[in-house]
Coordinates of C-alpha atoms and ligand atoms in Angstrom, one line a residue:
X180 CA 0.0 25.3 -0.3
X181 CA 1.9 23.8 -3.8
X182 CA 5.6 23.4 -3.5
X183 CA 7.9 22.4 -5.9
X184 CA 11.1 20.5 -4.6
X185 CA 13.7 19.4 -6.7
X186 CA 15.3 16.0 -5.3
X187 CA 17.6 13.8 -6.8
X188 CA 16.0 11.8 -10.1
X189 CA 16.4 10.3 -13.6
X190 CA 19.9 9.8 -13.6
X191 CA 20.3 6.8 -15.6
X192 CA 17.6 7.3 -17.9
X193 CA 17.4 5.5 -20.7
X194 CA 20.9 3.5 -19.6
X195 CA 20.3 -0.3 -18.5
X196 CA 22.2 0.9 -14.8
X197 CA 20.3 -1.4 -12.6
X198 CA 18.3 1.0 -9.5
X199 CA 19.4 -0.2 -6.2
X200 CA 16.6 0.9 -4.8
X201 CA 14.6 -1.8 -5.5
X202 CA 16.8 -4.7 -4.5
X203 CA 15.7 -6.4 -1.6
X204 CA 18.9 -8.3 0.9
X205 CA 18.8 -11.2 -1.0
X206 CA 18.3 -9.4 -4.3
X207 CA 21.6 -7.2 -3.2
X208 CA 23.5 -9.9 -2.5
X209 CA 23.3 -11.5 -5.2
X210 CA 23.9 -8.4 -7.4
X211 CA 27.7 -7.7 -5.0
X212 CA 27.9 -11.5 -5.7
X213 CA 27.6 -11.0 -10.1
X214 CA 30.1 -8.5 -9.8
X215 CA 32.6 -10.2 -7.6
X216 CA 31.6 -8.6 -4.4
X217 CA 31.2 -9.9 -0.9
X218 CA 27.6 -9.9 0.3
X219 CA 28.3 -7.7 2.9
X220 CA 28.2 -4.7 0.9
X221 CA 24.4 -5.4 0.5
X222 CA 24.0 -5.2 4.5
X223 CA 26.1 -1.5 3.8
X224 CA 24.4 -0.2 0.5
X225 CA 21.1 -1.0 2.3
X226 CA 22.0 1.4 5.1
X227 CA 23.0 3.9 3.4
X228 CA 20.0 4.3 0.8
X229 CA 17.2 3.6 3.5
X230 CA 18.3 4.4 6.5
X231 CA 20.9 7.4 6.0
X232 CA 19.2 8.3 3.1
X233 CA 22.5 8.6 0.8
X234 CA 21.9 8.6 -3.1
X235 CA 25.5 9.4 -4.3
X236 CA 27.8 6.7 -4.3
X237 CA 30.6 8.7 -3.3
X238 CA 29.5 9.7 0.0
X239 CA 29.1 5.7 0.7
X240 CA 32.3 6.4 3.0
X241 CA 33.2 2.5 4.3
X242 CA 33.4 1.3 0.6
X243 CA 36.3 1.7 -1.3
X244 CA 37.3 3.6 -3.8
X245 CA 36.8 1.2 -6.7
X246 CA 33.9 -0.6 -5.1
X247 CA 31.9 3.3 -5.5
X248 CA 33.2 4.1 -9.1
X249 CA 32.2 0.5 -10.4
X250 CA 29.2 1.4 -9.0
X251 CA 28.3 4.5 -10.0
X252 CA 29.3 3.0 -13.7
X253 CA 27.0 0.4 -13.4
X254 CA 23.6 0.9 -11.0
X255 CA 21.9 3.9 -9.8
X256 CA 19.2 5.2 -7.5
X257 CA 16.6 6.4 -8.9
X258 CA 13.5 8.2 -7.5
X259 CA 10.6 9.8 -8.5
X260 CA 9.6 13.8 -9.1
X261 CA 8.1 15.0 -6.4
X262 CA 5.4 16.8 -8.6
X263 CA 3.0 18.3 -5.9
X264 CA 2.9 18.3 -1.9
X265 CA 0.6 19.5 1.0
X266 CA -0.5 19.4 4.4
X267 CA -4.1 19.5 5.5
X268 CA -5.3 21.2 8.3
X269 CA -5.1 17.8 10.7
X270 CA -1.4 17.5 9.4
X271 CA -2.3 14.8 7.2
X272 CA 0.8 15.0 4.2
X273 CA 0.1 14.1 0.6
X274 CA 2.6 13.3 -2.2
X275 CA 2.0 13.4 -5.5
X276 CA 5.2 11.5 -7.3
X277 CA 6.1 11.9 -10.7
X278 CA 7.5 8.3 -12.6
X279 CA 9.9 8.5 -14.7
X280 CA 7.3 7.7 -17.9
X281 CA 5.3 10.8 -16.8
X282 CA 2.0 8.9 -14.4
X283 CA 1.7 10.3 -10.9
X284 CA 0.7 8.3 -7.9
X285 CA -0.3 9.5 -4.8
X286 CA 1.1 8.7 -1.1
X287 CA -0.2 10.0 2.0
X288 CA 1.6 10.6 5.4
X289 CA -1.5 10.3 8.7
X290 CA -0.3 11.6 11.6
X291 CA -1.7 10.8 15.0
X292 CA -0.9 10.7 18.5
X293 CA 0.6 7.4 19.2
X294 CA 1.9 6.7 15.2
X295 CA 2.4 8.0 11.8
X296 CA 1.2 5.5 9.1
X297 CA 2.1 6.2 5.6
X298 CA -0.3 5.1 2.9
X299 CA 1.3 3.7 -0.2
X300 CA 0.2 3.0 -3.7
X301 CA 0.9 -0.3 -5.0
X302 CA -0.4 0.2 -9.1
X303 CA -1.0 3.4 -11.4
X304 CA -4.8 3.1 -11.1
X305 CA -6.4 0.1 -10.7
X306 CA -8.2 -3.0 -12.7
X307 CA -10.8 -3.9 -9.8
X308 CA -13.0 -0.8 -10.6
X309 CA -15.3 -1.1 -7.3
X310 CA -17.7 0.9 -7.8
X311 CA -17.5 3.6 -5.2
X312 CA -13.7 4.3 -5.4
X313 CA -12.2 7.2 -7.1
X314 CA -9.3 5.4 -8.4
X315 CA -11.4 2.3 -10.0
X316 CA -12.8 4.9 -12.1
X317 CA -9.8 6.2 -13.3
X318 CA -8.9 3.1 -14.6
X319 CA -5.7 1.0 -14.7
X320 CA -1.7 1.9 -16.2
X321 CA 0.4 -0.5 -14.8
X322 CA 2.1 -2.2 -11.8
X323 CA 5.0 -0.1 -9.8
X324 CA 8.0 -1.9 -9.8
X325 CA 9.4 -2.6 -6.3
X326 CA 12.2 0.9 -7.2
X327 CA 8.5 2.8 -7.1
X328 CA 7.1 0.8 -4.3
X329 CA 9.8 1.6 -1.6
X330 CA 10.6 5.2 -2.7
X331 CA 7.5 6.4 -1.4
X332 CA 8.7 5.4 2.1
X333 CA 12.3 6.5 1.0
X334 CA 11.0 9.5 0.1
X335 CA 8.7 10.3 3.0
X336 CA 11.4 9.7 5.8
X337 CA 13.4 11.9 4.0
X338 CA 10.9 14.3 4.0
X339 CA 9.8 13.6 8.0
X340 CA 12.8 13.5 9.2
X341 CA 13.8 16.4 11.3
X342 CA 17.6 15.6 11.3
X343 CA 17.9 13.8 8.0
X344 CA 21.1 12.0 8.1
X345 CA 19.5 10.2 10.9
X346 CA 17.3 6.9 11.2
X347 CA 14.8 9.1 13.2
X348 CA 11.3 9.5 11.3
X349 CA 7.8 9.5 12.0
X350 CA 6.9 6.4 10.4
X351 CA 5.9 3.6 12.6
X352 CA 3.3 2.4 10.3
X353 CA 2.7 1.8 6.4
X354 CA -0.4 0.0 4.9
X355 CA -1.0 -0.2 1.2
X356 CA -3.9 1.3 0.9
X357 CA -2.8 3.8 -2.0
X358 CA -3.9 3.4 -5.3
X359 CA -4.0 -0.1 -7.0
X360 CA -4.5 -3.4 -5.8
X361 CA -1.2 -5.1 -4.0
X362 CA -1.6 -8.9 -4.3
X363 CA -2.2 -8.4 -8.1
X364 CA 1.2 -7.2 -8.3
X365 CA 2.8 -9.5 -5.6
X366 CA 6.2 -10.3 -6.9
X367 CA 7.3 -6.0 -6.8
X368 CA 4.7 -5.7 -3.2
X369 CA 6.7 -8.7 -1.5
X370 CA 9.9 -7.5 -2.3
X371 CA 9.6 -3.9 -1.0
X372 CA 7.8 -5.1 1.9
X373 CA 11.1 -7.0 3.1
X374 CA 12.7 -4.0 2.3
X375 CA 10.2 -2.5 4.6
X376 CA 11.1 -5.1 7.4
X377 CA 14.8 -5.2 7.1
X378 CA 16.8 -4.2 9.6
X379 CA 19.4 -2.9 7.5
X380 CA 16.1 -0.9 5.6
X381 CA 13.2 0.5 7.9
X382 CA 13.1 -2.6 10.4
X383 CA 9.1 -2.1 10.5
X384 CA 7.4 -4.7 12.7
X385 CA 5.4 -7.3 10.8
X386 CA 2.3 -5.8 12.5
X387 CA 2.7 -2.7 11.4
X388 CA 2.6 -3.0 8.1
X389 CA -0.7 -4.2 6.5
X390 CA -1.3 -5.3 3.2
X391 CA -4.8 -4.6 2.0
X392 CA -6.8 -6.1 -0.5
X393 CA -10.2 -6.7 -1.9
X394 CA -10.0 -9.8 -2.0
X395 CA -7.8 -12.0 -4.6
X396 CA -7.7 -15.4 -2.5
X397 CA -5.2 -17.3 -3.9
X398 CA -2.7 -14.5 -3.5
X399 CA -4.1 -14.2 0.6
X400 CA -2.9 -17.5 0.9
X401 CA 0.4 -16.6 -1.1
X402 CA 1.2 -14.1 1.1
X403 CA 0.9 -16.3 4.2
X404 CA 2.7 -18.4 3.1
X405 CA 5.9 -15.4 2.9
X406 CA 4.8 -13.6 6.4
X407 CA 2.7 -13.3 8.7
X408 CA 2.1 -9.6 7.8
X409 CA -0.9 -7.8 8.9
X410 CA -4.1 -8.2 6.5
X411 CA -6.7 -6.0 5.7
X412 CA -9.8 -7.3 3.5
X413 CA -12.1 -4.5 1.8
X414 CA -15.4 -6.3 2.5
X415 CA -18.0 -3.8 2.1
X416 CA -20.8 -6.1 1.7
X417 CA -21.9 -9.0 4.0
X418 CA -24.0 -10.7 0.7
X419 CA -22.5 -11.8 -2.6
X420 CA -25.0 -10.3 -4.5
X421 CA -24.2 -6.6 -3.1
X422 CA -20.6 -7.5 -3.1
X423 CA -20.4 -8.8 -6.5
X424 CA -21.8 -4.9 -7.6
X425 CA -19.2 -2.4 -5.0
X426 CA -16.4 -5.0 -5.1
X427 CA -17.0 -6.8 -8.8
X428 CA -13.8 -9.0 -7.7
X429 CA -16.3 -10.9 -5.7
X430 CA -17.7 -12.9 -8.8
X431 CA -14.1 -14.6 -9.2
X432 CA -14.0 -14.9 -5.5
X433 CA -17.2 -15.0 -3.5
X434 CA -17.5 -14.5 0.2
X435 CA -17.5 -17.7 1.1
X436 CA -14.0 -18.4 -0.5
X437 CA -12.9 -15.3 0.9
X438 CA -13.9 -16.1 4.7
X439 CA -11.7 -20.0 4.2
X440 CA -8.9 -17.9 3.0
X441 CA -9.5 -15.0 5.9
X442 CA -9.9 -17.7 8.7
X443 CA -6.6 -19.7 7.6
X444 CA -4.6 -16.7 7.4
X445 CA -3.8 -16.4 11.4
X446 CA -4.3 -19.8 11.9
X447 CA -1.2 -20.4 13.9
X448 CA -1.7 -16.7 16.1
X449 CA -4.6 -16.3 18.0
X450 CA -4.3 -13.0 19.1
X451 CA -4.1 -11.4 16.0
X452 CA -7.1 -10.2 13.5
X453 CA -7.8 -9.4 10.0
X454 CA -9.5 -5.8 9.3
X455 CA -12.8 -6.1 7.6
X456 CA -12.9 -2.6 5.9
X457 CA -16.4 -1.4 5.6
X458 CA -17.1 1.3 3.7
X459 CA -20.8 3.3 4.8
X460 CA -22.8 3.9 2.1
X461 CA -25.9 5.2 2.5
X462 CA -29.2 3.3 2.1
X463 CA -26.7 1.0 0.1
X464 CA -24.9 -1.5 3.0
X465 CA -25.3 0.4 6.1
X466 CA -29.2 -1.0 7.4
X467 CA -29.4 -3.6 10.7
X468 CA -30.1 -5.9 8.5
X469 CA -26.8 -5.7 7.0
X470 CA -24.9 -5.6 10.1
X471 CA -26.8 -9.0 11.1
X472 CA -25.7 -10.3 8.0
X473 CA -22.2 -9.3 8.3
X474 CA -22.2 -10.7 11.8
X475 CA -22.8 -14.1 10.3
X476 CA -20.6 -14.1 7.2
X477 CA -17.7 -13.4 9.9
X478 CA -18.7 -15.4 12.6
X479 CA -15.4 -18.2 12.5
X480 CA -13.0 -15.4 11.4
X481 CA -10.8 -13.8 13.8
X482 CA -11.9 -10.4 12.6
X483 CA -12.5 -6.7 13.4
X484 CA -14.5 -4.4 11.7
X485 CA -13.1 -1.1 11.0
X486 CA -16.3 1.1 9.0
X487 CA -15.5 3.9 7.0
X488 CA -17.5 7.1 6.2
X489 CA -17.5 7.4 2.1
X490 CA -15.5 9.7 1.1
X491 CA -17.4 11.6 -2.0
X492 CA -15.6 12.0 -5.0
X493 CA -16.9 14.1 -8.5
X494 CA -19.8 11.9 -10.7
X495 CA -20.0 9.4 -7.6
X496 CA -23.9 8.4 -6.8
X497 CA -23.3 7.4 -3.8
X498 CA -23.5 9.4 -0.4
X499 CA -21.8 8.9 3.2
X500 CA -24.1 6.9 5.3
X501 CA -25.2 9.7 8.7
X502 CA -22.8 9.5 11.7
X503 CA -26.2 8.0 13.4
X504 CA -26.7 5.3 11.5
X505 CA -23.0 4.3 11.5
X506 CA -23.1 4.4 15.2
X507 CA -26.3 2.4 15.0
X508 CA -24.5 0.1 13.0
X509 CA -21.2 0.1 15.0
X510 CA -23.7 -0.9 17.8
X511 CA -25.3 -3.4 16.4
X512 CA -21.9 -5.1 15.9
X513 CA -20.2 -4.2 19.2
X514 CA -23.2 -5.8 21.1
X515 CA -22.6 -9.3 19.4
X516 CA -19.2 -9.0 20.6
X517 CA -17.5 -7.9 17.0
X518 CA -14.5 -5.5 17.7
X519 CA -15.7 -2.3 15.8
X520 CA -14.3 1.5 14.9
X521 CA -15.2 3.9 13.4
X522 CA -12.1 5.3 10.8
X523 CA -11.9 9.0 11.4
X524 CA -11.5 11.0 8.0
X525 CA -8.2 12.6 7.7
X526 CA -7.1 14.8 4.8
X527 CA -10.2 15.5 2.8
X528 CA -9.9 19.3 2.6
X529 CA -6.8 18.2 0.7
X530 CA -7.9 15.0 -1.4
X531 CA -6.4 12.8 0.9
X532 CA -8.6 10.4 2.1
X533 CA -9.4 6.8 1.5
X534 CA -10.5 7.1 -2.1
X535 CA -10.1 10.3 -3.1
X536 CA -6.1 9.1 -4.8
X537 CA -6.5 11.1 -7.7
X538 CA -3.6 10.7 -9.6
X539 CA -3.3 11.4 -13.5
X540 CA -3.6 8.3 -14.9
X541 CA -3.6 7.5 -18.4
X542 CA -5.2 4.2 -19.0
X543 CA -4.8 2.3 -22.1
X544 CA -8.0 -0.2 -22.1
X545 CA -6.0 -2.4 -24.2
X546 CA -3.6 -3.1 -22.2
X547 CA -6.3 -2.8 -19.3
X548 CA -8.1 -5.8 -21.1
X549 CA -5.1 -7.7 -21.6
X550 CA -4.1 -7.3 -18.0
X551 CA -7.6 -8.9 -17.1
X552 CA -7.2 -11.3 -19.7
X553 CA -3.7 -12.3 -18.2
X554 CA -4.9 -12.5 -14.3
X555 CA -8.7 -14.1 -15.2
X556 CA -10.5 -11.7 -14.1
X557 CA -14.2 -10.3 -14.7
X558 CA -13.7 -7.0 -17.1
X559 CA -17.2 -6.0 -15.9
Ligands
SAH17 N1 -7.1 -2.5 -3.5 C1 -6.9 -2.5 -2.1 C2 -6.2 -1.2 -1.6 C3 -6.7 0.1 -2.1 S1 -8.3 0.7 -1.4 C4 -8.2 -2.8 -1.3 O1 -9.2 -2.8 -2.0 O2 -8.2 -2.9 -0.1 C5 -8.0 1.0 0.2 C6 -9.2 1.3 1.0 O3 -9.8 2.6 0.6 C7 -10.3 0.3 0.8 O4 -10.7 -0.4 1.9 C8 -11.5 1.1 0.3 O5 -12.6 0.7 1.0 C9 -11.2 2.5 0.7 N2 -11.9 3.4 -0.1 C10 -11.9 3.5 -1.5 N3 -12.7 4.4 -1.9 C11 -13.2 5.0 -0.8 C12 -14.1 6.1 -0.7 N4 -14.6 6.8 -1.7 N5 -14.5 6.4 0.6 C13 -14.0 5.8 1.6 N6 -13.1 4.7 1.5 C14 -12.7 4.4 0.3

C-alpha cells in the first residue's frame, strides 16, 4: 500500500525565515530574546509545534496578535514531503521523507505490546560503509540538520495520533538507528534529542531514547558528558581484526578503546547497561569461538548483548546465521551470565528492518572524501 499525503512543507523556501522546528529551549529562547521577546514564548511555541502539533502561527491562540505576524514574517516551520508510507503485516510503519533539496530518508515506527519505538535517521547515507549494511553501500550525502532530525518524530505523532490535537501518541521510545551515523553529526543529534526530552516537546525519559553508534569514542565520551542517555554500541566482532573488516571504523578506534569508553559511560549508574548489537552473520562471527571471545572483550563492561539476524539486502555476500546457531550462540553467552536477546525482525516484507534503509541517496564522493578528510577517518 503507497499513499501520497500532502502535509504542510516548503514555505519559506529559499527566504532566510529561520525553521522553529529545530530550536531546542535554550535555542528558542534566545531567538524570543533577539527579537525583544520574553523567554516564555519558547516554553509556548514549543507546545504548540511538538506537542499540539500546530504549524500556522495564527492558530498559536495565547500569543498576541503582533507577537504571530512578526512571526510568521520572520521564521517558519518547515517539514519534509512525506514521499511514500506503509505498513507491514506486523504493523511495523515506514516513512520515506522527502528534504527540501530532493534526498529521502527513511523512519520507521515498531510497534509492540508494551511500547512503540520509532527509529530515526540521523545522516543521508552514511560515511562508515560497514560492510554488511545497506546504507554504507549507498554511500554518504550529508548531515540532517536538527529541523530534519526532530520532524521525523513531529511527523510520526502526527501520524499516530488517534486524536491529533492531543499529546496522546504511540511513541514511548526512539533510538537512532536510522540511516547515518549520530555522534558524527553531534551538534544537530544533541539538540533534537533535548527536544526529545523537553517537557514542553515529547518529555521522553532519558532511558528511552538510545543513541547508537559504531563506535566513534571520543564522541561516547562527549555525549556523557551532555546525558546520561541510553547507548547502544554496533559491535559485531569480538576481535579487531574481524571488526576492523564489518565495522572499518574500528581501525581509528579499536576494541580496546572502545570497551574504556563503554565502561566509563555508566560509571556513576550501576543498574544501567550499554547494548552490544550483534549482527549474525553466518560462518562470518557467529561460531563458539566467537562468543568466548566476545565474553572476554566485555567482561568489565556493564553490558547486554542484543544479536540480530542479518537482514539481506540486493549484491550483499553475506547470509543470516541459522536460528540454531544463534540460539547456540545466545546460549553460550547466557550461561557465562551475559544478559542476551535475540532482536526479532520486524518489517522486512516492507524494507523496514535494521539495514534495509533504502533511501535515494545521491552521494557526491567528493564531498564524501572531504567529509572523511574533515573527521580523520579511514576512507577504506
Ligand atoms: N551508525 C549507527 C546507527 C545505524 S545502524 C550504528 O552503527 O549503530 C543501526 C543498527 O542496524 C546497527 O546496529 C546495525 O547493526 C544494524 N544493521 C545494519 N545493517 C543490518 C543488516 N543488514 N541486518 C541486520 N542489522 C543491520
Amino acid at each position: 500500500m503507497l499513499i501520497k499525503v500532502s502535509l504542510p512543507n516548503m514555505s519559506g523556501a529559499g527566504t532566510e525565515k529561520i525553521n522553529l522546528l529545530g530550536l531546542d529551549r535554550q535555542a528558542m529562547e534566545e531567538y524570543f530574546h533577539s527579537i525583544g521577546e520574553k523567554s516564555y514564548r519558547a516554553q509556548q511555541v514549543l507546545q504548540w509545534i511538538h506537542q499540539y502539533g500546530i504549524h500556522d502561527f495564527h492558530a498559536m491562540t495565547n500569543l498576541s496578535k503582533t507577537l504571530r505576524e512578526k512571526l510568521t514574517a520572520l521564521t517558519t516551520i518547515m517539514l519534509p514531503d512525506i514521499a511514500y508510507e506503509n505498513t507491514a503485516a506486523d504493523g511495523t510503519h515506514k516513512w520515506l521523507l522527502r528534504m527540501q533539496d530532493g534526498n529521502c530518508i527513511e523512519t520507521v515506527f515498531i510497534p509492540e505490546d508494551d511500547r512503540g519505538t520509532l527509529c530515526v535517521s540521523s545522516q543521508i547515507g552514511c560515511t562508515l560503509n560497514c560492510d554488511f549494511c545497506s546504507t554504507g553501500k549507498q554511500g554518504f550525502n550529508r548531515n540532517l540538520t536538527t529541523a530534519e532530525i526532530i520532524s521525523q518524530v513531529w511527523l510520526a505523532v502526527r501520524k499516530l495520533s488517534k486524536n491529533q490535537s492531543k499529546h496522546d501518541h504511540a511513541i514511548t521510545n526512539v533510538v537512532m538507528m536510522g540511516m547515518g551515523e549520530p555522534l558524527l553529526n553531534f551538534d544537530a543529534v544533541i539538540s533534537a534529542i533535548k527536544i526529545m526530552l523537553d517537557d514542553f516537546a515529547y518529555g521522553l525519559s532519558k532511558r528511552r531514547v538510545t543513541v547508537s553508534t559504531a563506535g566513534v569514542v571520543p564522541a561516547i565520551y562527549q555525549l556523557r558528558e551532555k546525558f546520561d542517555i541510553a547507548l547502544a554500541v554496533s559491535l559485531h566482532a569480538p576481535n579487531d581484526e574481524l571488526r576492523n573488516k564489518l565495522v572499518p571504523l574500528n581501525k581509528k578506534y579499536p576494541l580496546h578503546k572502545l570497551m574504556t569508553a563503554c565502561k566509563d559511560y555508566f560509571r556513576e549508574d550501576n543498574r544501567r547497561y550499554i547494548t552490544m548489537e550483534y549482527v549474525m552473520l553466518d560462518g562470518i562471527n557467529d561460531t563458539p569461538m566467537h562468543a568466548s571471545q566476545l565474553l572476554r572483550v566485555l567482561n568489565g563492561v556493564r553490558a547486554k548483548v542484543n544479536l540480530i539476524p542479518f537482514n539481506p539486502f540486493p549484491h550483499t555476500s553475506y547470509q543470516r546465521s541459522t536460528p540454531t546457531t544463534i540460539r547456540q550462540f545466545q546460549e553460550i553467552l547466557l550461561n557465562a551470565g551475559m544478559i542476551t536477546t535475540v532482536r526479532k525482525t520486524r518489517g522486512d516484507d516492507i524494507d523496514a528492518a535494521c539495514g534495509q534503509l533504502v533511501g535515494q541517496v545521491h552521494d557526491r564522493t567528493q564531498r564524501n572524501k572531504r567529509y572523511l578528510q574533515k573527521i580523520a577517518l579511514p576512507s577504506s
